[in-house]
XYZ file of C-alpha atoms in Angstrom:
749
model
C -10.164 27.275 17.164
C -11.773 24.403 18.663
C -10.646 22.139 21.326
C -12.581 18.960 22.666
C -12.756 18.929 26.434
C -14.707 15.864 27.000
C -16.891 13.164 25.109
C -19.935 11.545 26.857
C -21.698 8.681 25.007
C -24.694 6.544 26.456
C -26.439 3.581 24.880
C -24.714 3.907 21.702
C -24.101 0.404 20.026
C -21.599 -1.320 22.283
C -21.131 1.664 24.793
C -23.409 1.763 27.697
C -21.737 4.711 29.454
C -18.268 5.872 28.185
C -16.337 9.292 28.940
C -13.172 10.358 27.162
C -11.085 13.537 28.075
C -8.673 14.294 25.508
C -5.715 15.967 26.434
C -5.319 19.879 26.150
C -1.908 20.056 27.228
C -0.098 21.944 24.549
C 3.293 19.986 25.314
C 1.495 16.775 25.578
C -1.021 17.363 22.966
C -1.599 13.646 22.208
C -4.579 11.234 23.319
C -4.667 7.645 22.319
C -7.450 5.171 22.693
C -5.928 1.581 22.195
C -8.155 -0.932 21.194
C -7.779 -4.246 19.484
C -9.664 -4.828 16.165
C -13.528 -5.310 16.635
C -13.459 -3.666 20.269
C -15.389 -0.246 19.223
C -12.976 2.205 17.496
C -15.027 2.568 14.649
C -18.134 2.708 16.580
C -16.383 5.468 18.797
C -15.673 7.514 15.416
C -19.239 6.911 14.518
C -20.513 8.242 17.781
C -18.497 11.568 17.358
C -19.688 12.339 14.017
C -23.168 11.752 15.024
C -22.848 13.827 18.097
C -21.752 16.682 15.958
C -23.665 16.375 12.671
C -26.556 13.947 13.143
C -28.128 11.373 11.097
C -26.597 12.388 7.602
C -23.018 11.469 9.297
C -24.021 7.683 9.969
C -22.770 5.377 7.078
C -25.338 4.000 4.488
C -28.672 4.170 4.690
C -28.965 6.242 8.183
C -32.146 4.860 9.228
C -31.096 1.620 8.931
C -27.875 2.162 11.134
C -28.491 0.826 14.874
C -27.588 3.401 17.304
C -29.158 1.698 20.520
C -27.406 -0.448 22.737
C -26.664 -4.068 21.172
C -27.541 -6.080 24.248
C -31.018 -4.200 24.225
C -34.206 -5.952 22.628
C -36.275 -3.176 21.352
C -39.497 -2.512 23.119
C -42.223 -0.036 22.990
C -40.785 1.969 25.930
C -37.854 2.764 23.721
C -34.160 3.366 24.838
C -32.405 6.849 24.608
C -29.197 7.140 22.973
C -27.130 10.263 23.213
C -23.677 11.952 22.888
C -22.314 15.139 24.770
C -19.495 17.053 23.577
C -18.084 19.645 25.733
C -15.512 21.875 23.582
C -13.997 25.412 24.327
C -13.194 28.088 21.353
C -11.078 31.613 21.403
C -13.926 33.313 19.258
C -11.982 32.086 16.009
C -13.489 30.340 13.105
C -12.723 29.242 9.407
C -14.073 32.677 8.169
C -12.557 34.747 11.346
C -9.213 33.358 12.202
C -8.467 36.027 14.917
C -8.890 34.829 18.408
C -10.233 36.510 21.091
C -8.730 36.964 24.517
C -11.259 34.927 26.137
C -12.277 31.406 25.784
C -15.727 30.298 25.657
C -16.784 26.789 26.654
C -19.798 25.044 25.108
C -21.864 21.796 25.697
C -23.164 20.198 22.629
C -25.640 17.276 23.157
C -27.458 15.056 20.680
C -30.094 12.319 21.623
C -32.910 10.377 20.180
C -34.893 7.724 21.356
C -35.262 4.432 19.726
C -38.556 2.057 19.838
C -39.876 -1.090 18.406
C -41.909 -1.397 15.387
C -43.505 -4.092 13.062
C -41.224 -4.326 9.919
C -43.067 -3.441 6.943
C -41.084 -5.537 4.852
C -38.519 -8.528 4.997
C -35.343 -7.385 6.215
C -36.412 -3.679 7.083
C -35.312 -2.544 10.807
C -37.306 -3.777 13.888
C -37.031 -0.205 15.308
C -37.650 3.504 14.716
C -35.675 6.176 15.886
C -38.193 9.406 17.289
C -37.810 12.786 19.263
C -33.879 13.574 17.696
C -33.018 16.800 19.614
C -29.953 18.668 19.623
C -28.903 21.694 22.107
C -26.084 23.891 22.936
C -25.409 25.611 25.734
C -22.468 27.935 26.981
C -20.950 28.173 30.497
C -21.614 31.696 31.779
C -19.156 33.660 33.888
C -20.439 32.094 37.303
C -20.070 28.562 35.908
C -23.631 27.853 35.235
C -24.974 26.635 31.740
C -27.351 28.806 29.630
C -28.897 27.814 25.845
C -26.831 29.456 23.343
C -28.959 31.387 20.895
C -27.180 30.818 17.839
C -28.018 27.379 17.695
C -26.044 23.899 17.631
C -25.849 23.055 13.847
C -25.029 27.002 13.152
C -22.221 27.184 15.736
C -20.684 23.578 14.357
C -21.177 24.603 10.664
C -18.736 27.931 11.523
C -16.127 25.851 13.240
C -16.444 22.317 11.585
C -18.490 22.690 8.686
C -20.411 19.553 7.321
C -18.451 19.110 4.483
C -15.299 18.503 6.433
C -16.935 16.132 8.670
C -14.792 13.353 7.251
C -11.674 15.384 7.320
C -11.227 16.169 11.159
C -13.190 13.130 12.281
C -11.465 10.549 9.783
C -11.302 6.755 9.156
C -7.825 6.399 7.670
C -9.116 4.388 4.851
C -11.877 7.142 4.047
C -8.891 9.531 3.878
C -6.952 7.798 1.284
C -10.004 8.860 -0.918
C -7.683 11.933 -1.294
C -5.220 10.024 -3.125
C -7.119 7.687 -5.152
C -8.716 5.415 -2.672
C -7.388 2.727 -0.246
C -5.874 -0.516 -1.101
C -9.371 -2.259 -2.041
C -11.049 0.948 -3.259
C -9.942 2.865 -6.674
C -12.122 6.128 -7.209
C -12.386 7.486 -10.688
C -9.944 10.775 -10.981
C -12.687 13.466 -11.195
C -14.254 11.750 -7.862
C -10.615 12.246 -6.361
C -10.280 15.687 -7.596
C -13.846 16.804 -6.532
C -13.239 15.748 -2.876
C -9.677 17.353 -3.014
C -10.916 20.473 -4.203
C -13.727 20.692 -1.872
C -11.237 20.171 1.361
C -8.923 22.969 -0.190
C -11.572 25.411 -0.746
C -13.428 25.296 2.303
C -10.083 25.211 4.731
C -8.274 27.991 2.742
C -11.437 30.294 2.346
C -11.684 30.080 -1.720
C -15.105 28.856 -1.432
C -16.090 32.008 0.710
C -14.314 34.294 -2.112
C -16.156 32.294 -4.915
C -19.654 32.761 -3.365
C -18.969 36.325 -2.581
C -17.620 37.220 -5.995
C -20.433 35.487 -7.779
C -22.886 37.454 -5.571
C -21.324 40.715 -6.243
C -21.496 39.981 -10.091
C -25.111 39.250 -9.797
C -25.468 42.633 -7.997
C -23.425 44.602 -10.720
C -25.754 43.001 -13.454
C -29.087 44.084 -11.560
C -27.593 47.754 -11.310
C -27.067 47.545 -14.971
C -30.505 46.377 -15.676
C -32.035 49.058 -13.507
C -29.788 51.856 -15.077
C -31.178 50.589 -18.655
C -34.724 50.617 -17.238
C -34.390 54.325 -15.922
C -33.498 55.752 -19.202
C -36.853 54.755 -20.763
C -35.370 53.671 -23.884
C -37.148 50.832 -25.665
C -34.437 50.308 -27.791
C -32.038 49.944 -25.209
C -34.094 47.862 -23.260
C -34.038 45.611 -25.887
C -30.511 45.705 -26.153
C -30.098 45.050 -22.156
C -32.857 41.930 -22.583
C -30.140 40.892 -25.779
C -27.145 41.490 -23.327
C -29.003 39.357 -20.383
C -29.670 36.545 -22.822
C -26.037 36.740 -23.885
C -24.828 36.492 -20.300
C -27.137 33.488 -19.743
C -25.950 31.732 -22.943
C -22.287 32.544 -21.894
C -22.965 31.177 -18.337
C -24.627 27.913 -19.880
C -21.738 27.389 -22.329
C -19.236 27.826 -19.577
C -20.889 25.602 -17.235
C -20.916 23.077 -20.258
C -17.201 23.796 -21.185
C -16.694 22.846 -17.363
C -18.708 19.618 -17.739
C -16.999 18.698 -20.683
C -13.540 19.394 -19.414
C -14.290 17.383 -16.517
C -15.587 14.584 -18.884
C -12.148 14.741 -20.944
C -10.000 14.782 -17.704
C -11.909 11.495 -16.833
C -11.411 10.008 -20.139
C -7.920 10.898 -20.253
C -7.331 9.283 -17.059
C -8.930 5.950 -17.918
C -7.268 6.267 -21.453
C -3.844 6.661 -19.419
C -4.397 3.674 -17.425
C -5.545 1.778 -20.178
C -2.238 2.753 -21.822
C -0.350 1.642 -19.175
C -1.959 -1.591 -19.038
C -1.275 -2.336 -22.435
C 2.370 -1.458 -22.403
C 2.630 -3.972 -19.540
C 0.858 -6.427 -21.718
C 2.712 -5.551 -24.967
C 5.723 -5.615 -23.002
C 4.939 -9.150 -22.107
C 4.350 -10.137 -25.915
C 7.391 -8.707 -26.843
C 9.048 -10.724 -24.188
C 7.626 -13.906 -25.347
C 10.257 -14.324 -27.905
C 12.821 -13.780 -25.546
C 11.034 -16.041 -23.048
C 10.715 -18.919 -25.851
C 14.620 -18.390 -26.642
C 15.277 -19.021 -23.000
C 13.280 -22.086 -22.806
C 15.294 -23.306 -25.809
C 18.159 -22.522 -24.309
C 17.144 -24.163 -20.984
C 16.045 -27.215 -22.887
C 19.533 -27.659 -24.416
C 21.130 -27.189 -21.215
C 18.922 -29.795 -19.331
C 19.869 -32.191 -22.136
C 23.412 -31.734 -21.733
C 23.004 -32.198 -17.911
C 20.963 -35.406 -18.285
C 24.040 -36.590 -20.575
C 26.617 -35.556 -18.073
C 24.663 -37.107 -15.369
C 24.430 -40.505 -17.347
C 28.052 -40.532 -17.651
C 28.460 -39.877 -14.146
C 26.135 -42.751 -13.152
C 27.991 -44.853 -15.844
C 31.488 -43.686 -14.203
C 30.250 -44.434 -10.738
C 28.835 -47.896 -11.421
C 32.212 -48.944 -13.222
C 33.830 -48.287 -9.784
C 33.000 -51.883 -9.046
C 35.376 -53.067 -11.645
C 38.231 -50.773 -10.864
C 41.752 -52.300 -10.173
C 41.986 -50.518 -6.812
C 38.656 -52.294 -5.713
C 40.134 -55.462 -6.678
C 43.668 -54.973 -4.832
C 41.689 -53.873 -1.366
C 39.640 -56.917 -1.651
C 42.585 -59.508 -2.786
C 45.293 -57.776 -0.444
C 45.898 -61.195 1.739
C 45.930 -63.421 -1.309
C 48.178 -60.816 -3.292
C 50.732 -60.874 -0.269
C 50.666 -64.631 -0.330
C 51.244 -64.966 -4.011
C 54.268 -62.700 -3.745
C 55.612 -64.346 -0.846
C 55.643 -67.516 -2.943
C 56.436 -66.557 -6.396
C 59.116 -63.696 -5.510
C 62.066 -65.985 -4.884
C 61.370 -68.004 -7.832
C 61.608 -64.985 -9.917
C 64.750 -63.541 -8.196
C 66.701 -66.802 -8.854
C 65.482 -66.755 -12.736
C 63.049 -69.715 -12.289
C 60.496 -67.455 -13.669
C 59.944 -66.672 -16.413
C 62.477 -69.081 -18.114
C 64.705 -66.912 -19.994
C 67.349 -69.124 -21.469
C 65.290 -71.200 -23.691
C 65.113 -68.406 -26.659
C 69.041 -68.388 -26.674
C 69.491 -72.441 -26.461
C 66.437 -72.571 -29.440
C 68.642 -70.018 -31.444
C 71.701 -72.429 -31.063
C 69.778 -75.282 -32.224
C 68.478 -73.306 -35.415
C 72.193 -72.277 -36.007
C 73.204 -76.031 -35.332
C 76.258 -75.302 -33.407
C 76.904 -75.125 -29.540
C 78.916 -72.623 -27.742
C 81.101 -75.258 -27.008
C 81.758 -75.998 -30.747
C 79.954 -79.143 -30.710
C 77.462 -79.618 -33.664
C 73.760 -79.680 -32.752
C 72.493 -81.070 -36.196
C 69.728 -83.572 -36.021
C 71.914 -86.547 -36.646
C 74.136 -86.263 -33.758
C 73.602 -87.873 -30.592
C 74.441 -84.722 -28.950
C 72.010 -82.774 -30.974
C 69.287 -85.242 -30.300
C 69.789 -85.051 -26.438
C 69.642 -81.018 -26.758
C 66.520 -81.027 -28.896
C 64.787 -83.320 -26.397
C 65.445 -81.460 -23.507
C 64.439 -78.195 -25.443
C 60.973 -79.940 -26.108
C 60.614 -80.718 -22.110
C 61.614 -77.141 -21.058
C 59.279 -75.416 -23.478
C 56.068 -77.266 -21.664
C 57.725 -76.200 -18.430
C 58.307 -72.421 -19.789
C 54.348 -72.211 -20.162
C 53.894 -72.553 -16.648
C 56.806 -70.469 -15.518
C 55.577 -67.452 -17.788
C 52.046 -67.817 -16.352
C 53.497 -67.572 -12.785
C 55.677 -64.829 -13.718
C 52.176 -63.275 -15.031
C 50.560 -63.951 -11.813
C 53.401 -62.203 -9.771
C 53.552 -59.062 -11.970
C 49.428 -58.864 -11.356
C 49.946 -59.154 -7.589
C 52.870 -56.718 -7.698
C 50.326 -54.239 -9.690
C 47.729 -54.977 -7.025
C 50.025 -54.354 -4.389
C 49.480 -50.621 -4.280
C 45.944 -50.923 -3.732
C 45.762 -52.978 -1.035
C 44.597 -50.244 1.916
C 41.533 -49.157 -0.298
C 42.389 -45.528 -0.269
C 42.834 -45.154 -3.736
C 39.120 -46.640 -4.720
C 37.594 -44.438 -1.760
C 39.091 -41.382 -3.527
C 38.314 -42.471 -6.900
C 34.349 -43.115 -5.655
C 34.137 -39.599 -3.691
C 35.333 -37.712 -7.053
C 32.738 -39.435 -8.951
C 30.226 -39.138 -6.519
C 30.687 -35.195 -6.272
C 30.728 -34.768 -10.135
C 26.977 -36.603 -9.864
C 25.932 -34.382 -7.328
C 27.247 -31.020 -9.231
C 25.030 -32.439 -12.129
C 22.200 -33.312 -9.904
C 22.360 -29.848 -8.631
C 22.604 -28.046 -12.012
C 19.917 -30.140 -13.282
C 17.534 -28.912 -10.328
C 18.446 -25.513 -10.982
C 17.547 -25.747 -14.583
C 13.909 -27.291 -13.852
C 13.306 -24.519 -11.432
C 14.137 -21.999 -14.380
C 12.088 -23.891 -16.618
C 9.070 -23.685 -14.259
C 9.431 -20.002 -14.039
C 9.858 -19.258 -17.728
C 6.392 -21.475 -18.256
C 4.625 -19.415 -15.774
C 5.733 -16.298 -17.351
C 4.571 -17.721 -20.788
C 0.989 -18.526 -19.428
C 0.727 -15.098 -18.042
C 0.936 -13.674 -21.538
C -2.829 -13.750 -23.043
C -3.109 -12.116 -26.405
C -7.039 -11.569 -25.599
C -6.206 -9.361 -22.768
C -4.174 -7.134 -25.549
C -6.912 -6.816 -28.023
C -9.586 -6.293 -25.003
C -7.448 -3.489 -24.018
C -6.769 -2.307 -27.608
C -10.501 -2.161 -28.127
C -10.996 -0.217 -24.876
C -8.094 2.232 -26.152
C -9.919 2.732 -29.340
C -13.255 3.472 -27.558
C -11.758 5.865 -25.180
C -9.692 7.740 -27.821
C -13.097 7.969 -29.753
C -14.910 9.365 -26.931
C -11.828 11.827 -26.290
C -11.904 13.116 -29.630
C -15.337 13.516 -29.539
C -15.651 15.559 -26.581
C -12.304 17.537 -27.572
C -14.304 18.534 -30.666
C -17.341 19.669 -28.928
C -15.481 21.375 -26.381
C -13.545 23.245 -29.291
C -16.940 24.218 -31.092
C -18.298 25.561 -27.666
C -15.144 27.472 -27.198
C -15.453 29.014 -30.453
C -19.014 29.893 -29.594
C -18.015 31.484 -26.344
C -15.310 33.357 -27.892
C -18.280 34.964 -30.603
C -20.456 35.446 -27.797
C -17.762 37.401 -25.298
C -17.248 39.678 -28.173
C -21.152 40.169 -28.757
C -21.257 40.706 -25.070
C -18.455 43.464 -24.883
C -20.163 45.165 -27.795
C -23.558 45.308 -26.061
C -22.205 46.054 -23.001
C -20.544 49.227 -24.664
C -24.090 49.936 -26.228
C -25.788 49.722 -22.950
C -23.532 51.792 -21.239
C -23.415 54.513 -23.532
C -27.173 54.627 -23.706
C -27.295 54.947 -19.868
C -25.086 58.096 -19.656
C -27.697 60.289 -20.093
C -30.206 59.806 -17.191
C -29.217 60.925 -13.654
C -31.095 58.088 -12.190
C -29.067 55.550 -14.799
C -26.045 57.451 -14.098
C -26.316 56.705 -10.382
C -27.336 52.780 -11.055
C -24.187 52.471 -13.534
C -21.791 54.224 -10.935
C -23.075 51.347 -8.681
C -22.391 48.871 -10.944
C -19.159 49.949 -11.523
C -18.385 49.851 -8.404
C -19.640 46.283 -7.823
C -17.513 45.420 -10.709
C -14.462 46.962 -9.062
C -15.353 44.777 -6.043
C -15.447 41.870 -8.148
C -12.266 42.726 -9.959
C -10.819 43.240 -6.010
C -11.953 39.791 -5.311
C -10.703 38.139 -8.343
C -7.361 39.522 -7.560
C -7.554 38.146 -3.920
C -8.850 34.794 -5.252
C -5.659 34.537 -7.682
C -3.226 35.596 -4.872
C -4.824 33.097 -2.520
C -4.553 30.402 -5.313
C -0.833 31.367 -6.212
C 0.463 32.176 -2.779
C -1.609 29.646 -0.241
C -1.653 26.449 -2.495
C 2.257 26.925 -3.337
C 2.814 27.087 0.375
C 0.473 23.919 1.070
C 2.319 22.314 -1.732
C 5.646 22.769 0.369
C 4.111 21.867 3.353
C 3.020 18.767 2.196
C 6.297 17.573 0.612
C 7.851 18.717 4.183
C 5.643 16.605 6.128
C 5.659 13.589 3.966
C 9.575 13.841 3.850
C 9.588 13.847 7.336
C 7.125 10.957 7.707
C 9.260 9.013 5.068
C 12.430 9.824 6.638
C 15.210 6.996 7.068
C 12.663 4.587 5.623
C 14.167 1.065 5.107
C 11.619 -1.181 6.357
C 8.230 -0.642 4.350
C 9.315 -2.485 1.141
C 8.307 -5.984 2.408
C 4.481 -5.027 3.340
C 3.362 -5.272 -0.138
C 6.480 -6.327 -2.332
C 4.289 -9.235 -3.719
C 2.223 -6.793 -5.572
C 4.834 -4.776 -6.584
C 3.908 -1.420 -5.216
C 6.072 1.392 -5.316
C 7.231 2.589 -1.532
C 7.831 5.245 0.418
C 11.600 5.235 -0.545
C 10.722 5.610 -4.323
C 8.569 8.530 -3.724
C 10.884 11.811 -4.152
C 8.251 14.541 -4.277
C 4.770 15.162 -3.410
C 2.493 18.182 -3.039
C -0.804 19.887 -4.656
C -1.059 21.079 -7.996
C -4.008 22.792 -10.252
C -5.304 21.187 -13.107
C -3.841 22.341 -16.466
C -7.114 22.797 -17.717
C -9.102 23.964 -14.980
C -7.056 26.213 -12.144
C -9.849 26.162 -9.931
C -9.386 22.354 -9.354
C -6.524 20.597 -7.382
C -5.067 17.234 -7.117
C -2.453 15.391 -5.236
C 0.516 14.267 -6.844
C 3.463 12.095 -6.030
C 6.802 11.674 -8.445
C 9.593 9.519 -8.435
C 13.261 10.654 -8.681
C 13.101 11.221 -12.630
C 10.012 13.315 -12.198
C 7.364 10.724 -13.602
C 4.317 10.821 -11.766
C 3.003 7.803 -10.085
C -0.591 7.004 -10.259
C -1.859 5.820 -6.892
C -2.400 2.314 -7.958
C 1.432 2.295 -8.390
C 1.695 3.163 -4.720
C 1.497 0.889 -1.858
C -0.953 1.050 1.315
C 1.899 2.594 3.649
C 2.666 5.028 1.169
C -0.921 6.348 0.404
C -2.005 6.671 3.935
C 1.390 9.190 4.645
C 0.597 10.942 1.333
C -3.045 11.625 2.616
C -2.058 12.490 6.091
C 0.660 14.936 4.747
C -2.456 16.519 2.781
C -4.574 16.505 5.665
C -1.932 17.955 8.206
C -0.354 20.346 5.814
C -3.934 21.752 5.003
C -4.890 22.115 8.600
C -1.631 23.815 9.053
C -1.594 26.374 6.398
C -5.279 27.080 6.976
C -4.490 27.887 10.434
C -7.318 25.901 11.284
C -6.837 24.801 15.105
C -9.417 21.962 15.750
C -9.166 18.236 17.035
C -7.845 15.363 14.599
C -9.637 12.273 15.592
C -8.357 9.419 13.569
C -8.949 5.601 13.197
C -6.641 3.358 11.753
C -4.058 5.865 10.841
C -1.139 3.517 11.354
C -2.373 0.796 8.971
C 0.169 -0.908 6.711
C 2.794 1.159 8.337
C 5.878 -0.277 10.275
C 9.273 0.658 11.670
C 10.449 4.159 11.261
C 7.531 4.757 9.081
C 5.085 4.175 11.938
C 7.304 6.110 14.520
C 7.899 9.052 12.099
C 4.037 9.170 11.346
C 3.175 9.098 15.308
C 5.459 12.001 15.862
C 4.690 14.106 13.137
C 0.767 13.893 13.719
C 1.128 14.529 17.593
C 3.277 17.551 16.811
C 1.478 18.909 14.005
C -2.326 18.222 14.677
C -3.675 20.767 17.455
C -5.332 18.207 19.603
C -4.375 14.729 17.881
C -7.008 11.967 19.210
C -5.929 8.629 17.589
C -7.532 5.358 17.921
C -4.943 2.720 17.509
C -4.591 -1.147 18.335
C -2.098 -2.669 20.605
C 0.151 -3.706 17.630
C 0.464 -0.022 16.469
C 2.298 0.214 19.882
C 4.339 -2.845 20.219
C 7.406 -1.478 19.590
C 9.311 0.032 22.358
C 10.161 3.301 20.601
C 6.640 3.774 19.938
C 5.381 3.052 23.344
C 8.317 5.229 24.638
C 6.811 8.205 22.214
C 3.266 7.602 23.504
C 4.512 8.331 26.836
C 6.451 11.390 25.740
C 3.407 13.154 23.962
C 0.332 11.719 25.162
C -1.605 13.817 27.869
C -4.114 11.084 28.079
C -4.265 7.199 27.419
C -7.279 4.787 27.160
C -7.846 1.309 26.256
C -11.276 -0.060 24.998
C -11.831 -3.833 25.656
C -14.896 -5.558 24.072
C -16.358 -8.047 26.561
C -17.357 -10.178 23.568
C -13.478 -10.870 23.233
C -13.429 -12.992 26.720
C -11.643 -16.381 26.672
C -14.819 -18.041 27.263
C -16.120 -17.180 23.554
C -13.038 -17.661 21.848
C -11.129 -14.320 22.413
C -8.144 -13.671 24.443
C -9.475 -11.408 27.216
C -8.818 -12.837 30.389
C -11.583 -11.356 32.944
C -15.209 -11.330 32.092
C -16.011 -7.976 33.683
C -19.619 -7.553 32.097
C -21.595 -10.399 30.488
C -23.238 -8.206 28.057
C -21.864 -7.083 24.470
C -20.316 -4.237 25.873
C -17.132 -2.329 25.324
C -15.678 -0.854 28.833
C -12.850 1.904 28.829
C -10.058 2.178 31.278
C -7.014 4.406 31.281
C -4.547 1.812 30.663
C -1.331 3.000 28.283
C 0.599 0.991 25.840
C 2.614 -0.634 29.000
C -0.156 -1.301 31.573
C -3.232 -3.725 31.606
C -5.673 -4.191 34.394
C -8.850 -6.547 35.304
C -10.685 -4.761 32.494
C -8.216 -4.694 29.407
C -6.045 -7.738 30.639
C -5.392 -9.954 27.776
C -3.376 -13.589 27.139
C 0.334 -12.767 26.234
C 0.371 -9.046 27.664
C 2.186 -10.087 31.106
C 5.143 -12.002 29.274
C 6.077 -8.492 27.743
C 9.008 -7.022 29.149
C 8.102 -3.575 30.649
C 4.355 -3.692 30.993
C 2.711 -3.265 34.502
C -0.268 -4.626 36.229
C -2.404 -2.455 38.202
C -5.794 -2.971 40.150
C -8.607 -0.825 38.887
C -8.942 2.105 40.702
C -12.453 3.480 41.374
C -13.409 5.281 38.344
C -11.193 3.921 36.346
C -14.186 1.450 34.866
C -17.033 3.024 32.667
């Protein structure tokens, strides 16, 4: 068990002097160091790594990485950078997990001096580091400090070994390597498997068993050689040499088979990904016909809509000729016409109705009174003359009658309501057609876009890639099969040679003693093999269960992570039904993390969104720490990136309650929700805020007070709802629940 008591940093990049005292309260184990992006979170993480592990823990080419204070100009005198980490242990380590009754306190200090140099070539650094020193002191019973005899690197290796430096002091983006890489970095499957297997082996102690077992097997073989040598039998010695050659060849072939299996798995992974791409592309190709059919249907619907739109426009244009419009516009004139003509109609003046009857009498030649109406009689001539004059009047009377009929027909449209109603109906019909027309055009644009995305060239390239990978897969499979056959034959020969050699060793006493030692060593190898198998079966199965439980806890009640990468069509937390750790089918000593959906289908990391990858990786980290009983700090940067809502709250709570000493480097946005701030208040025994002075308002930032004009980051003890003269930023004062306090003595670093 290791718990950090304090971290002191001097002259490291943007820190002139900084001291953090993480919480060691088991009831409030969380330490939060809040800092906006670009304020020094990652630098703090690197300072801790360098303090524990030295140059090898620095990113990239270590000698080119600047440790010295950024505001310092390199000179011949130099500047000393140092990191001191005070920690306590209970006597337990990875290999010996039983804790003692007393705690030991250590102080690890690493320092180096940086001086100016003339660069030997363009782009080379203008500095050089000298005199790196590392020391480890232990606190005595009287409170004084004394040098520890074991050495700093040895003690650190026992507690937090080099290969786990990224495990306990981690950037969340790097932790995503356990699940295939972050959003912008995809690793090959064999890289992910190797990294995951290394962490599992180191923390569960599998690597210790394997090293011990291999060492004992070597001792057993040495005893076998000595037993053969003790017999003095030259023929037996030749058989022993043949046995040794057989063993060497078996080791070579087994190593080659392991390498081939790794290559085969890598090819299979690439093949699966290529087949997935082809499936998507071919799916699009097959959808090409459907899309074209939809496009034809859309074109027909658009033509129909255009025809109906034209009809609606014509109907609306014809409204100017509608009788209801004429009746409305001529209402006054219609009333005057009716006023003049209606009495004439009522008294029979219009139209003239008797002329047709008189004409029938004339045609018949006899009046109703009995007088003759023939053309020769005087009476007939007068009647005919009157009939001719009345015919001229009839035409005028009938015309006036028609005018009256028209006026009566227009009378009902005098208020204009019918014309308004008619126009409104035609306008509504036109609007509906226009809306449908616009919708159909949008559908056409979508179909056109999808059709453009279908590329036959991509399909052919992918098919060529698959053909190449299948050829490589077949080749490696043939080589693997041939080597396995050869191994089988060598193993048979090995057993025969072992029987011959052991039979020949049975005579001499000295040989028997060596043979007994060899058998004892072989027995111990068998016992270790059994223990190794047991750990693999039981602890890995328990780790698998722990991972799934932690993942489900962090993903509980998730309804709000879908929008983060929805545009990329990534699988979200809600789609993942089961996660865990499993051995490879063809190599049970290697492991990989998996995620499956509700149908049991494996979900490759490239199908999972950023939040889900981080939660999956974190469930592995926390589950492995818990299962291995490794109690150590977990210093994590950017842990909550890409998470929001209940995912972020669940992750924060689970990490705080699972890790032994969680030290989280977070941004203000990670803690902007009231629930997250309340959770920090509940679980955090220590809170800090880092503020980069280069983010002052005078240089385009939002820091209110210029506390130090240099490019340094200052530390205060403000929590999520506090700000002071060091960390005050624009906008904070308007947030409900925030408080301002004066900088107390010792609050400034």
